[in-house]
Amino acid sequence: MSKKCPHCKEDVEQEDRPFCPHCGYAFDMDVRLAMEMQKVLRENSAQEQKPKKRVNQIQPVIPKWNDNESDDYSRLHRKESNVSTALIVAIGIVCIVIIAAAYLLLHG
C-alpha cells in the first residue's frame, strides 16, 4: 500500500521512506523541524559574514577652527558676532539719548 505526499500529492510506494522521492518533503515532523532549523542557522551565519550597511546614520559636523576666510563656519560665526556688536552699540546709543533727555527735562 502506498501513501500520498502531502506536499506534492504524488504516490510514495515505500511507506518507510523518511522523504518524498519526488519533492524531498520530510514526512517526520521532527526531521522537518531539524531541517528548518539548519536552514535558519545557515541564513543567519551568512548574514553575519556580510558587512552590515549603516543606513541613514547621521555623521556629526565638527567645525573647523582655523583662520581661513573661505570656511563657511568662520563666516557664519563672524556675521553673528557683527550682529551682536551692532545691537550692543545701538542699545548704548539709545541709553545715552534717554539719559540726556532725562537730564535736560530735570535741569533744563
mmCIF file of C-alpha atoms in Angstrom:
data_model
loop_
_atom_site.group_PDB
_atom_site.id
_atom_site.type_symbol
_atom_site.label_atom_id
_atom_site.label_comp_id
_atom_site.label_asym_id
_atom_site.label_seq_id
_atom_site.Cartn_x
_atom_site.Cartn_y
_atom_site.Cartn_z
ATOM 1 C CA MET A 1 0.000 0.000 0.000
ATOM 2 C CA SER A 2 1.356 3.403 -0.917
ATOM 3 C CA LYS A 3 0.858 6.771 0.737
ATOM 4 C CA LYS A 4 0.451 10.217 -0.794
ATOM 5 C CA CYS A 5 2.881 13.026 -0.187
ATOM 6 C CA PRO A 6 1.005 15.932 1.470
ATOM 7 C CA HIS A 7 3.243 18.426 -0.300
ATOM 8 C CA CYS A 8 3.244 17.321 -3.958
ATOM 9 C CA LYS A 9 0.332 14.804 -3.824
ATOM 10 C CA GLU A 10 2.413 12.084 -5.557
ATOM 11 C CA ASP A 11 2.185 8.419 -4.552
ATOM 12 C CA VAL A 12 5.113 7.161 -2.470
ATOM 13 C CA GLU A 13 5.401 3.397 -2.829
ATOM 14 C CA GLN A 14 7.686 2.655 0.120
ATOM 15 C CA GLU A 15 5.953 3.704 3.308
ATOM 16 C CA ASP A 16 9.100 3.577 5.430
ATOM 17 C CA ARG A 17 10.828 6.321 3.428
ATOM 18 C CA PRO A 18 11.546 9.466 5.514
ATOM 19 C CA PHE A 19 11.434 11.745 2.441
ATOM 20 C CA CYS A 20 9.285 12.001 -0.677
ATOM 21 C CA PRO A 21 11.358 10.861 -3.685
ATOM 22 C CA HIS A 22 9.591 13.433 -5.908
ATOM 23 C CA CYS A 23 9.802 16.699 -3.959
ATOM 24 C CA GLY A 24 12.045 15.894 -0.961
ATOM 25 C CA TYR A 25 9.346 16.613 1.631
ATOM 26 C CA ALA A 26 10.165 15.124 5.058
ATOM 27 C CA PHE A 27 7.310 13.003 6.403
ATOM 28 C CA ASP A 28 8.515 13.083 10.003
ATOM 29 C CA MET A 29 7.756 16.338 11.823
ATOM 30 C CA ASP A 30 10.991 16.173 13.849
ATOM 31 C CA VAL A 31 13.023 15.874 10.651
ATOM 32 C CA ARG A 32 11.167 18.842 9.103
ATOM 33 C CA LEU A 33 11.847 20.978 12.192
ATOM 34 C CA ALA A 34 15.524 19.996 12.217
ATOM 35 C CA MET A 35 15.832 20.870 8.521
ATOM 36 C CA GLU A 36 14.115 24.219 9.103
ATOM 37 C CA MET A 37 16.479 24.994 11.998
ATOM 38 C CA GLN A 38 19.504 24.176 9.823
ATOM 39 C CA LYS A 39 18.171 26.468 7.108
ATOM 40 C CA VAL A 40 17.678 29.348 9.570
ATOM 41 C CA LEU A 41 21.143 28.827 11.071
ATOM 42 C CA ARG A 42 22.743 28.869 7.601
ATOM 43 C CA GLU A 43 20.906 32.079 6.707
ATOM 44 C CA ASN A 44 21.927 33.749 9.973
ATOM 45 C CA SER A 45 25.575 32.765 9.626
ATOM 46 C CA ALA A 46 25.591 34.056 6.040
ATOM 47 C CA GLN A 47 24.151 37.385 7.222
ATOM 48 C CA GLU A 48 26.741 37.682 9.996
ATOM 49 C CA GLN A 49 29.569 37.269 7.494
ATOM 50 C CA LYS A 50 28.301 40.109 5.312
ATOM 51 C CA PRO A 51 29.394 43.589 6.370
ATOM 52 C CA LYS A 52 26.463 45.499 7.785
ATOM 53 C CA LYS A 53 25.422 48.636 5.970
ATOM 54 C CA ARG A 54 24.866 51.735 8.021
ATOM 55 C CA VAL A 55 21.567 53.091 6.879
ATOM 56 C CA ASN A 56 20.852 56.797 7.302
ATOM 57 C CA GLN A 57 23.420 57.273 10.019
ATOM 58 C CA ILE A 58 23.936 60.969 10.677
ATOM 59 C CA GLN A 59 27.568 61.990 10.911
ATOM 60 C CA PRO A 60 28.328 64.779 13.385
ATOM 61 C CA VAL A 61 29.577 68.025 11.889
ATOM 62 C CA ILE A 62 32.759 69.153 13.554
ATOM 63 C CA PRO A 63 33.519 72.841 12.956
ATOM 64 C CA LYS A 64 36.943 73.782 11.674
ATOM 65 C CA TRP A 65 38.842 76.113 13.944
ATOM 66 C CA ASN A 66 41.156 77.889 11.557
ATOM 67 C CA ASP A 67 41.618 81.435 10.277
ATOM 68 C CA ASN A 68 40.697 80.560 6.698
ATOM 69 C CA GLU A 69 38.263 83.211 5.355
ATOM 70 C CA SER A 70 36.644 80.746 2.929
ATOM 71 C CA ASP A 71 35.427 78.499 5.717
ATOM 72 C CA ASP A 72 31.607 78.628 5.993
ATOM 73 C CA TYR A 73 31.627 78.206 9.761
ATOM 74 C CA SER A 74 34.009 81.164 10.182
ATOM 75 C CA ARG A 75 31.859 83.432 8.030
ATOM 76 C CA LEU A 76 28.681 82.416 9.820
ATOM 77 C CA HIS A 77 30.309 82.900 13.217
ATOM 78 C CA ARG A 78 31.700 86.295 12.198
ATOM 79 C CA LYS A 79 28.275 87.512 10.961
ATOM 80 C CA GLU A 80 26.679 86.571 14.268
ATOM 81 C CA SER A 81 29.326 88.499 16.167
ATOM 82 C CA ASN A 82 28.800 91.579 13.924
ATOM 83 C CA VAL A 83 25.053 91.484 14.553
ATOM 84 C CA SER A 84 25.508 91.236 18.298
ATOM 85 C CA THR A 85 28.100 94.061 18.272
ATOM 86 C CA ALA A 86 25.763 96.326 16.301
ATOM 87 C CA LEU A 87 22.930 95.535 18.702
ATOM 88 C CA ILE A 88 25.059 96.427 21.730
ATOM 89 C CA VAL A 89 26.128 99.734 20.127
ATOM 90 C CA ALA A 90 22.511 100.610 19.244
ATOM 91 C CA ILE A 91 21.316 99.870 22.788
ATOM 92 C CA GLY A 92 24.155 102.005 24.169
ATOM 93 C CA ILE A 93 23.202 104.966 21.964
ATOM 94 C CA VAL A 94 19.531 104.661 22.962
ATOM 95 C CA CYS A 95 20.530 104.634 26.652
ATOM 96 C CA ILE A 96 22.680 107.752 26.198
ATOM 97 C CA VAL A 97 19.826 109.573 24.436
ATOM 98 C CA ILE A 98 17.357 108.628 27.204
ATOM 99 C CA ILE A 99 19.771 109.741 29.937
ATOM 100 C CA ALA A 100 20.457 113.010 28.101
ATOM 101 C CA ALA A 101 16.717 113.680 27.637
ATOM 102 C CA ALA A 102 16.019 112.954 31.299
ATOM 103 C CA TYR A 103 18.839 115.294 32.376
ATOM 104 C CA LEU A 104 17.548 118.086 30.152
ATOM 105 C CA LEU A 105 13.989 117.687 31.462
ATOM 106 C CA LEU A 106 15.097 117.761 35.080
ATOM 107 C CA HIS A 107 17.706 120.576 34.825
ATOM 108 C CA GLY A 108 16.574 122.436 31.792
#
